[in-house]
Coordinates of C-alpha atoms (C1' of nucleotides) in Angstrom, one line a residue:
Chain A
X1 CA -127.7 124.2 93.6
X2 CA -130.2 122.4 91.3
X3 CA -130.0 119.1 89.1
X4 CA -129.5 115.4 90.4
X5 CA -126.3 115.7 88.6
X6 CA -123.1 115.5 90.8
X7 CA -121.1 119.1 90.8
X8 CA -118.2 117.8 88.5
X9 CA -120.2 117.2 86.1
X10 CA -122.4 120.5 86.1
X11 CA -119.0 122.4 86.1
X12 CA -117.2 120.7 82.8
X13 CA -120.8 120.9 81.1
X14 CA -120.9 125.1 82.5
X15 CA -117.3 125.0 81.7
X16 CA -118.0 123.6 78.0
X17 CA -120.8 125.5 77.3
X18 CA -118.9 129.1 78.3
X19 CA -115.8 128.1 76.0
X20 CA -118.7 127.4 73.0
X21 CA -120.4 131.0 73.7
X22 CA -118.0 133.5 75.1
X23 CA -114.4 132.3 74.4
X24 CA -112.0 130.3 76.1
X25 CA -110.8 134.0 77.5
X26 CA -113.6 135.1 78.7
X27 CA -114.6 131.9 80.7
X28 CA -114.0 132.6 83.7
X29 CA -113.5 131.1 87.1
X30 CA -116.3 133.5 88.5
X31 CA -118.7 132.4 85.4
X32 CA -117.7 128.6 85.5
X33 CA -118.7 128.5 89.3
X34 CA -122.0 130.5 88.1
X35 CA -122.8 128.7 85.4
X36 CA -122.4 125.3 87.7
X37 CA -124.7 126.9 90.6
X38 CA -121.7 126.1 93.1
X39 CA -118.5 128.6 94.6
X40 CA -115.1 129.6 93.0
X41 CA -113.7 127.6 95.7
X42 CA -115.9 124.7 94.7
X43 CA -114.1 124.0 91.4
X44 CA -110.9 123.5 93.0
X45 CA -112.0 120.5 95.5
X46 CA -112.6 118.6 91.8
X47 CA -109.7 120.4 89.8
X48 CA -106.2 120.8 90.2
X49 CA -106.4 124.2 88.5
X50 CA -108.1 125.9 85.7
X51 CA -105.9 124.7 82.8
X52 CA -106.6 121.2 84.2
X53 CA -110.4 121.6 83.9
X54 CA -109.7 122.8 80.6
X55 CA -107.7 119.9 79.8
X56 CA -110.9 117.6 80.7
X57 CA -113.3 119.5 79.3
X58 CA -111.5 118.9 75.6
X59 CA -110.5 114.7 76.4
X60 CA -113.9 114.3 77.9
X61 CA -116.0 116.3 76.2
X62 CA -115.1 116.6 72.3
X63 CA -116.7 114.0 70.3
X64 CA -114.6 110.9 68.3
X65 CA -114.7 110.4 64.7
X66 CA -112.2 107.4 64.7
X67 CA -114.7 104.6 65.7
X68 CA -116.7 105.2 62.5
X69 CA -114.0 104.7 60.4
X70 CA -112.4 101.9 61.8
X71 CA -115.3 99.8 62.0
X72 CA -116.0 100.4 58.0
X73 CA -112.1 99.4 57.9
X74 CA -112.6 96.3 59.2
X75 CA -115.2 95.4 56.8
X76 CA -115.1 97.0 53.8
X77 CA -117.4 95.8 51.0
X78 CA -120.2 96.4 53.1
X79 CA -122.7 99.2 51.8
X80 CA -122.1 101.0 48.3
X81 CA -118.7 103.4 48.2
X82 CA -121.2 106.1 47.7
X83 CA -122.9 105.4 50.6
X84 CA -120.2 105.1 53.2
X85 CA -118.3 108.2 51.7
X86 CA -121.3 110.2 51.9
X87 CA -121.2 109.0 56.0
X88 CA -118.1 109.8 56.3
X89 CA -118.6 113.3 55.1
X90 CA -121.4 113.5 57.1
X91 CA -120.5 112.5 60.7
X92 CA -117.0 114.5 59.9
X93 CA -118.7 117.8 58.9
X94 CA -120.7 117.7 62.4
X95 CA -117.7 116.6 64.4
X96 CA -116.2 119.9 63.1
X97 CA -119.0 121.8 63.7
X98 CA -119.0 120.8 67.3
X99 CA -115.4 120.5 67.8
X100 CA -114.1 123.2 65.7
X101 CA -114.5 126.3 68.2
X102 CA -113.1 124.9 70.9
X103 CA -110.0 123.2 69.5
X104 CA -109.1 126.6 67.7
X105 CA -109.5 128.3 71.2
X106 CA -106.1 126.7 72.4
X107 CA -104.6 128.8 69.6
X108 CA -104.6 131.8 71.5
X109 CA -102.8 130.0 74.6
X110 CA -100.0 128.3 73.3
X111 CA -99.0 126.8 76.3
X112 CA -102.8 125.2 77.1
X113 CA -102.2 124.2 73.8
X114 CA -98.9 122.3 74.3
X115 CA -100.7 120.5 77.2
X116 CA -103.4 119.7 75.1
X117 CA -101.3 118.2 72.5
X118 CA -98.8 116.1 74.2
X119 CA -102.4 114.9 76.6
X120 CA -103.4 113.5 72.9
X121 CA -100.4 112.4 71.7
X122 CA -100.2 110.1 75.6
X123 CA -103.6 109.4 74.5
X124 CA -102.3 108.1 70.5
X125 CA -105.2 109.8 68.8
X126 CA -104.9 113.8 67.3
X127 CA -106.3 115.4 64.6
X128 CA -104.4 114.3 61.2
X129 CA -106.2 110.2 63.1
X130 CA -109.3 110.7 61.0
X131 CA -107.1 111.5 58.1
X132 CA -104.7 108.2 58.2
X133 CA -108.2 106.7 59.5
X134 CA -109.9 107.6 56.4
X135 CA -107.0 106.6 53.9
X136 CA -106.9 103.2 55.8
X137 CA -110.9 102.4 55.1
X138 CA -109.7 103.9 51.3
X139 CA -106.9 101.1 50.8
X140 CA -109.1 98.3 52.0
X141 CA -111.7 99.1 49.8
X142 CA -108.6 99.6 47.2
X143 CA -107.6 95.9 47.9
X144 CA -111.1 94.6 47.8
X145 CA -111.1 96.3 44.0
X146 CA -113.6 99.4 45.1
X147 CA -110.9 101.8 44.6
X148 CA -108.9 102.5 41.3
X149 CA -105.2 100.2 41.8
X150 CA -103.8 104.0 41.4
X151 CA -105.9 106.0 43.2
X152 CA -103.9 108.3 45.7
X153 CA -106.0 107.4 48.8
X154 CA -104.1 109.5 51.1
X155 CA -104.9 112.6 49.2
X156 CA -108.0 111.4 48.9
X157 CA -109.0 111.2 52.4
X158 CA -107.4 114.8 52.8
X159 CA -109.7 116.3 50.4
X160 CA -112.8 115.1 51.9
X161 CA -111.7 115.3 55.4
X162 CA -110.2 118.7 55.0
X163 CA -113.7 120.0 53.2
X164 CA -115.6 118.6 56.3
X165 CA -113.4 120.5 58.6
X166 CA -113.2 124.3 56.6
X167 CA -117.1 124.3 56.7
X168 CA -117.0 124.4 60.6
X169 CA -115.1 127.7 59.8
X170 CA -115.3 129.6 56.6
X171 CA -119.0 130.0 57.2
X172 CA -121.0 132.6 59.8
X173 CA -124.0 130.1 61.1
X174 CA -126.2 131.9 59.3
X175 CA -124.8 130.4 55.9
X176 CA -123.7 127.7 57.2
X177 CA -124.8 124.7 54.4
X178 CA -126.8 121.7 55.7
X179 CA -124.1 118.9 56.6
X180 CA -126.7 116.1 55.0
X181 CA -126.5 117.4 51.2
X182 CA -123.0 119.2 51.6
X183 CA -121.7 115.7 52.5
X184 CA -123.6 114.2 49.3
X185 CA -122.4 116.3 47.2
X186 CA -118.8 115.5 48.3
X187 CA -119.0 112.4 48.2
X188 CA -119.9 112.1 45.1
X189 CA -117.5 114.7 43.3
X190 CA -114.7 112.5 44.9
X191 CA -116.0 109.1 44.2
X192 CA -115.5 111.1 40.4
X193 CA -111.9 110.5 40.9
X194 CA -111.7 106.8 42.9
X195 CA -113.1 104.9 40.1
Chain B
X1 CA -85.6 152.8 70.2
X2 CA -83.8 151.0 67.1
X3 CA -84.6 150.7 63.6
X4 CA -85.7 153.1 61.2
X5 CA -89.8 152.0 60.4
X6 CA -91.5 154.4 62.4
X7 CA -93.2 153.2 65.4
X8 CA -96.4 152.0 63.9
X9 CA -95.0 149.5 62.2
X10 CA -92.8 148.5 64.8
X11 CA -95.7 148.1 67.1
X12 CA -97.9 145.9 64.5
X13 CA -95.2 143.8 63.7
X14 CA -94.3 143.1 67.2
X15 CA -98.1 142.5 68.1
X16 CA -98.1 140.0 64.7
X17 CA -95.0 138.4 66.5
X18 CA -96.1 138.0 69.5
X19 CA -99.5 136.6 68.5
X20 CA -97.8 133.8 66.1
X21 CA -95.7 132.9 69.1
X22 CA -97.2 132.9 72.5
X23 CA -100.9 133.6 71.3
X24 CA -103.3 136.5 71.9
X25 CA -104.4 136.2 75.6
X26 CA -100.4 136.3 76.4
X27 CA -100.1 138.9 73.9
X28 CA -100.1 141.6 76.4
X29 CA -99.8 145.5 76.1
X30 CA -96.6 145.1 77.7
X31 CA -94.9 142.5 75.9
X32 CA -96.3 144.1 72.6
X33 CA -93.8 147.7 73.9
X34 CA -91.2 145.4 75.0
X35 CA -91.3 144.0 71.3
X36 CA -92.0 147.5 69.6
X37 CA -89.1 149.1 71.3
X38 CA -91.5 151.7 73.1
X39 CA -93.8 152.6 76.2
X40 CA -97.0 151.4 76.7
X41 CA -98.5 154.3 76.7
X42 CA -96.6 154.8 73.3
X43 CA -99.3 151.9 71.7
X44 CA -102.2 153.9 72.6
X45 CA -100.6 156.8 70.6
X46 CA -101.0 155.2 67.5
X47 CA -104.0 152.9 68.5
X48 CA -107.4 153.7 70.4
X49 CA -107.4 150.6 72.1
X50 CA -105.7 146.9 72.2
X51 CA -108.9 144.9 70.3
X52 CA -108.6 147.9 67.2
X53 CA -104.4 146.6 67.2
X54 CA -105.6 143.3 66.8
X55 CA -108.0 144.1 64.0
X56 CA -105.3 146.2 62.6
X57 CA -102.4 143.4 62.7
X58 CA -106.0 141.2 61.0
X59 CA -106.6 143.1 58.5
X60 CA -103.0 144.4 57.6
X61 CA -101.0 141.8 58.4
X62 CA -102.3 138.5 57.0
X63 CA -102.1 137.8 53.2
X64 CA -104.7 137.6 50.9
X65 CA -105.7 134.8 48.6
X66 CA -108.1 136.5 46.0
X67 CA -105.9 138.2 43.4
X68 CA -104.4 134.8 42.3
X69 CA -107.9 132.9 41.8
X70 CA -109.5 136.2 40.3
X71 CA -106.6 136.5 37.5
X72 CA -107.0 133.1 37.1
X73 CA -110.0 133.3 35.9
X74 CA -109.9 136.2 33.9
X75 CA -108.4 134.4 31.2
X76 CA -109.6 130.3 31.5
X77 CA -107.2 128.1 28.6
X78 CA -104.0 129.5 30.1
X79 CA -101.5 126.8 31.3
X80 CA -103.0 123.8 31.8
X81 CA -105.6 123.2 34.3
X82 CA -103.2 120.2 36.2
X83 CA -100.6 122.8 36.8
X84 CA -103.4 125.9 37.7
X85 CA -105.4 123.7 40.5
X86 CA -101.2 122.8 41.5
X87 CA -100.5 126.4 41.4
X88 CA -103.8 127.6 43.5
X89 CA -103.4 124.5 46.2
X90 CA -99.7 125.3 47.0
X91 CA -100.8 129.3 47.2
X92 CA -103.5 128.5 49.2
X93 CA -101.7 125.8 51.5
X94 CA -98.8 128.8 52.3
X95 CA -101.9 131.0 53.0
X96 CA -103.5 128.9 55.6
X97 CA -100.2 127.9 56.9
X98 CA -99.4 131.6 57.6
X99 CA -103.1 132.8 58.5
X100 CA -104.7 129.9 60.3
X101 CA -103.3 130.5 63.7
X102 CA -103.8 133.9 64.2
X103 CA -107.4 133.6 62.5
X104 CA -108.2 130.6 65.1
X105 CA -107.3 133.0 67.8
X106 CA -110.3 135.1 67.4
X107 CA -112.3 132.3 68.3
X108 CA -111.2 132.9 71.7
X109 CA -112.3 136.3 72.1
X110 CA -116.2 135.9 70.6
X111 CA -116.0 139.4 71.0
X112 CA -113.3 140.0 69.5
X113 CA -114.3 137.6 66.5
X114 CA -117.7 139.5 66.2
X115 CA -115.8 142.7 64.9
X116 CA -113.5 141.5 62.9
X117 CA -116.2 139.6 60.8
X118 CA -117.9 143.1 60.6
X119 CA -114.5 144.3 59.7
X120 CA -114.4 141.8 56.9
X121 CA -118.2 141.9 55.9
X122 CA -117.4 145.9 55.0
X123 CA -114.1 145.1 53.0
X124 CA -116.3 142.4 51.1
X125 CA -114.1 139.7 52.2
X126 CA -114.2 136.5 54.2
X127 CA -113.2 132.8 54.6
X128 CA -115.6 132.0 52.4
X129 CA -114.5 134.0 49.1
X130 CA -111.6 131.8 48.2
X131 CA -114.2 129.1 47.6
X132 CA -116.4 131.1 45.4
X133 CA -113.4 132.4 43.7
X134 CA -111.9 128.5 42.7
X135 CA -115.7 127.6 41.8
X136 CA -115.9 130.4 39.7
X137 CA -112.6 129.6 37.9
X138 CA -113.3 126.0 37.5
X139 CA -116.8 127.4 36.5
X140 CA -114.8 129.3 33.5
X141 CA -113.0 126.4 32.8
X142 CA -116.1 124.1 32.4
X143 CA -117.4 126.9 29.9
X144 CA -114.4 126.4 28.1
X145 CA -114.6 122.9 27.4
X146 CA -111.7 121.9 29.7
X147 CA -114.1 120.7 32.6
X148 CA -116.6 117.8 32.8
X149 CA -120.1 119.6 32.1
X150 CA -121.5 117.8 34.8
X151 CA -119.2 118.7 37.3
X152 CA -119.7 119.8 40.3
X153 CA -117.2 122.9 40.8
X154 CA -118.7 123.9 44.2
X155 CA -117.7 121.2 45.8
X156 CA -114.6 120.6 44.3
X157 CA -113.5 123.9 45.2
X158 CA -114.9 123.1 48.7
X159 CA -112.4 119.7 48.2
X160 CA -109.6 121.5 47.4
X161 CA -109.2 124.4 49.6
X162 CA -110.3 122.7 52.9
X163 CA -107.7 119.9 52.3
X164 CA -105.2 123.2 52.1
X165 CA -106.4 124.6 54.8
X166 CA -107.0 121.2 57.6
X167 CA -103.0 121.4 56.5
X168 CA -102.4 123.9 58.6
X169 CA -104.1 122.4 61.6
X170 CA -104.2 119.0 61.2
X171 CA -100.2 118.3 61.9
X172 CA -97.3 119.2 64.2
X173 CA -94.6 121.8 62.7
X174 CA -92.4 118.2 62.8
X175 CA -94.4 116.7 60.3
X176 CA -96.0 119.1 58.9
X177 CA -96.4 117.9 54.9
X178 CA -94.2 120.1 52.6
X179 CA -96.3 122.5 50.3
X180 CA -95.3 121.8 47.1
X181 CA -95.8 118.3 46.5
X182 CA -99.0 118.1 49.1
X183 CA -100.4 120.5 46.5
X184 CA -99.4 118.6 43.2
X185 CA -101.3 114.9 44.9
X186 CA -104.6 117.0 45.3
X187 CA -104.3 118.4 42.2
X188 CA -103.8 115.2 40.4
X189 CA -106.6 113.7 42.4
X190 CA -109.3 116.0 42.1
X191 CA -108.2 116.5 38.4
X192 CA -109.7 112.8 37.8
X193 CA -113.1 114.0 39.1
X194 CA -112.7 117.0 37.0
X195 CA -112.7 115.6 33.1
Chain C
dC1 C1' -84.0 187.4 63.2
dG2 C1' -85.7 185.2 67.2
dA3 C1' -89.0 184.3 70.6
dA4 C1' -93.8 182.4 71.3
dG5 C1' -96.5 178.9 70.7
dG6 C1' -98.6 174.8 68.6
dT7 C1' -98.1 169.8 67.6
dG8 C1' -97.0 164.9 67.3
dG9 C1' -94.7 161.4 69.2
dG10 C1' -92.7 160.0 73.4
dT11 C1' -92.4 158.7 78.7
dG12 C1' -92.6 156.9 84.0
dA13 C1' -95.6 156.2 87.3
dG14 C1' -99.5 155.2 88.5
dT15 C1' -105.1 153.5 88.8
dG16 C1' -108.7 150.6 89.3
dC17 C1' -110.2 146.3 88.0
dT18 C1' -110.5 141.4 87.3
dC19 C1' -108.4 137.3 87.5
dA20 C1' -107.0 132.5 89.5
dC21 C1' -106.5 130.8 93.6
dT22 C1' -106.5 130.2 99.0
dC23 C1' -108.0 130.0 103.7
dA24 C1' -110.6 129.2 107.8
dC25 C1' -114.5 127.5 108.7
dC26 C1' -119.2 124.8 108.1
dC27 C1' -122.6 121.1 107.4
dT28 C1' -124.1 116.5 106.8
dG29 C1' -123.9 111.4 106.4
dT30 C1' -121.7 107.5 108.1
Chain D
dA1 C1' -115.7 111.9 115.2
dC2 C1' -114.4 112.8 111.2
dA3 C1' -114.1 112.9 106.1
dG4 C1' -115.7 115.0 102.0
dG5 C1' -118.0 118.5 99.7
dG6 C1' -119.2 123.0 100.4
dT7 C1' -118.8 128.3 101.4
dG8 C1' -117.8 133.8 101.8
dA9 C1' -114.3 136.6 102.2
dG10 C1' -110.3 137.6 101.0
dT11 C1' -105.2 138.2 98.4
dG12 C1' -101.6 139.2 95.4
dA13 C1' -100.6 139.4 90.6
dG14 C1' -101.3 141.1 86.2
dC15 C1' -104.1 143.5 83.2
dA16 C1' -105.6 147.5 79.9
dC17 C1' -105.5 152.0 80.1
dT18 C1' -104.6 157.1 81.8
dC19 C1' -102.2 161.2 83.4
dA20 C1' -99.1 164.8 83.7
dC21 C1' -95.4 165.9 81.7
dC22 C1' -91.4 166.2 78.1
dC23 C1' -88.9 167.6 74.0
dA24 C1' -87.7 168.2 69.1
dC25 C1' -89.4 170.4 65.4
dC26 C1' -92.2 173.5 62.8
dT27 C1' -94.8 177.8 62.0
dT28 C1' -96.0 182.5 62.7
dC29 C1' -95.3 187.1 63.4
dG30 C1' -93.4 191.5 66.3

DNA sequence: CGAAGGTGGGTGAGTGCTCACTCACCCTGT
DNA sequence: ACAGGGTGAGTGAGCACTCACCCACCTTCG
């Protein structure tokens, strides 16, 4: 129908934007191919199936946390602690806003679910990466002398990581708190107990 | 057919089962009888319709976090706070661990999601209390001398809980990190930020 | 006492609907 | 001429849910 875009595209963006407001469930073949302006029949000259569109939808659509943190890895010294914790938190906590929804929608299809995961695993990222990802940028700045010699970095980066992630879900929108702040204040309450 | 619990039970715990296993959209009204030892039509003898199960197996079936945190803080100075904040994570790490799947479900059903948060909102509960309830202990504690005074317990309950619960979704069953000493590294870690 | 009748929990056999997916065919650019 | 992207009209399967009926057990009362 309209938009210069080519049809694959409008169909994982109608596809995306369905499993974001009505459910994975609920997003339907009939809806995709509504949503896209094209057929039914349409969505099967670019996918093999529904569960494959599914499949791209979450490899090609989800955002990535990893390159963040392996680019402060590589340098770390660079910035205050402060600061680059309090970025972390930051681009984490609206990663799992955006991610969050979806990802917990292959709960209720196990077997999407076991496609999903062993696509990631082929793929060597998942979510516990940001985690060991984290922990990683933690020890470098613990060998450059940042980081208390006994710090538990690992535990660390669960902490902060896993505070990012339970905002995305243990809040309605409405009281949802602003990631900018939340992320601050994080940051710092852990830097409490690195140094 | 077997068993002596009378057929409501039967029927919620098969539902619980099923949902744990294969997840809700496969958690169909026939495999739920199957699993119940009953008729279909049996279910809607006990249960005006499949979405009121659900919120049924919800609201019955998963375990609650509250009582622990709210005796807690009843009476701050008992134990010592290491082995309370130990105590709380490994509670709250078996909670998620058990309650994480089946909540993430919902969020492919918006629909179904949108009632049970009613559902919640009426019971005064939600994902959010165990937060407030761990702020307001460590709140107690503060008062009683055994915290930093400038501490920020909000977001160190926000820490501690949300590494619990990414737990639960952050790993394969395989290597899935065991409770118990998971819980006793954030406790020591956060503890540092603490005093 | 014993039949009449109400009731709660149960069933087998549908019913209508929605779903993912297919098929025969079409149009347009090269 | 033909390949690639497109379509409207299906199709069978599976779904939640209903219906008429059953039966064991209790009251109630002639």
């Amino acid at each position: 129908m309209q938009s210069g875009k080519p049809a694959r595209e409008r169909i994982l963006d109608a596809a995306h934007e369905l499993m974001l407001t009505v459910g994975l469930s609920r997003a339907t073949t009939k809806e995709i191919a509504k949503g896209a302006g094209c057929s039914e029949a349409a969505l099967y000259k670019h996918f093999a199936s529904k569960e494959e569109l599914f499949i791209r939808v979450l490899t090609e659509r989800l955002p990535r946390l990893a390159p963040l943190l392996s680019s402060l890895t590589a340098e770390p010294g660079r910035g205050t602690l402060e600061e680059n914790l309090t970025e972390i938190a930051r681009e984490a906590a609206l990663f799992y806003e955006q991610s969050f929804p979806i990802a917990a929608s292959l709960y209720a299809e196990t077997q999407l679910k076991r496609r999903h995961d062993e696509a990631m695993r082929e793929m060597g990222t998942g979510p516990h990466l940001p985690i060991e990802g984290l922990d990683a940028y933690l020890r470098a700045e613990q060998a450059a002398g940042r980081v208390r010699a006994d710090a538990d970095t690992f535990a660390a980066a669960s902490l902060l990581l896993g505070a990012c992630a339970q905002r995305a879900f243990a809040y309605d929108a409405a009281v949802l708190p602003e990631a900018e702040p939340f992320a601050a204040r994080l940051a710092r309450t852990l830097l409490a107990a690195l140094r």
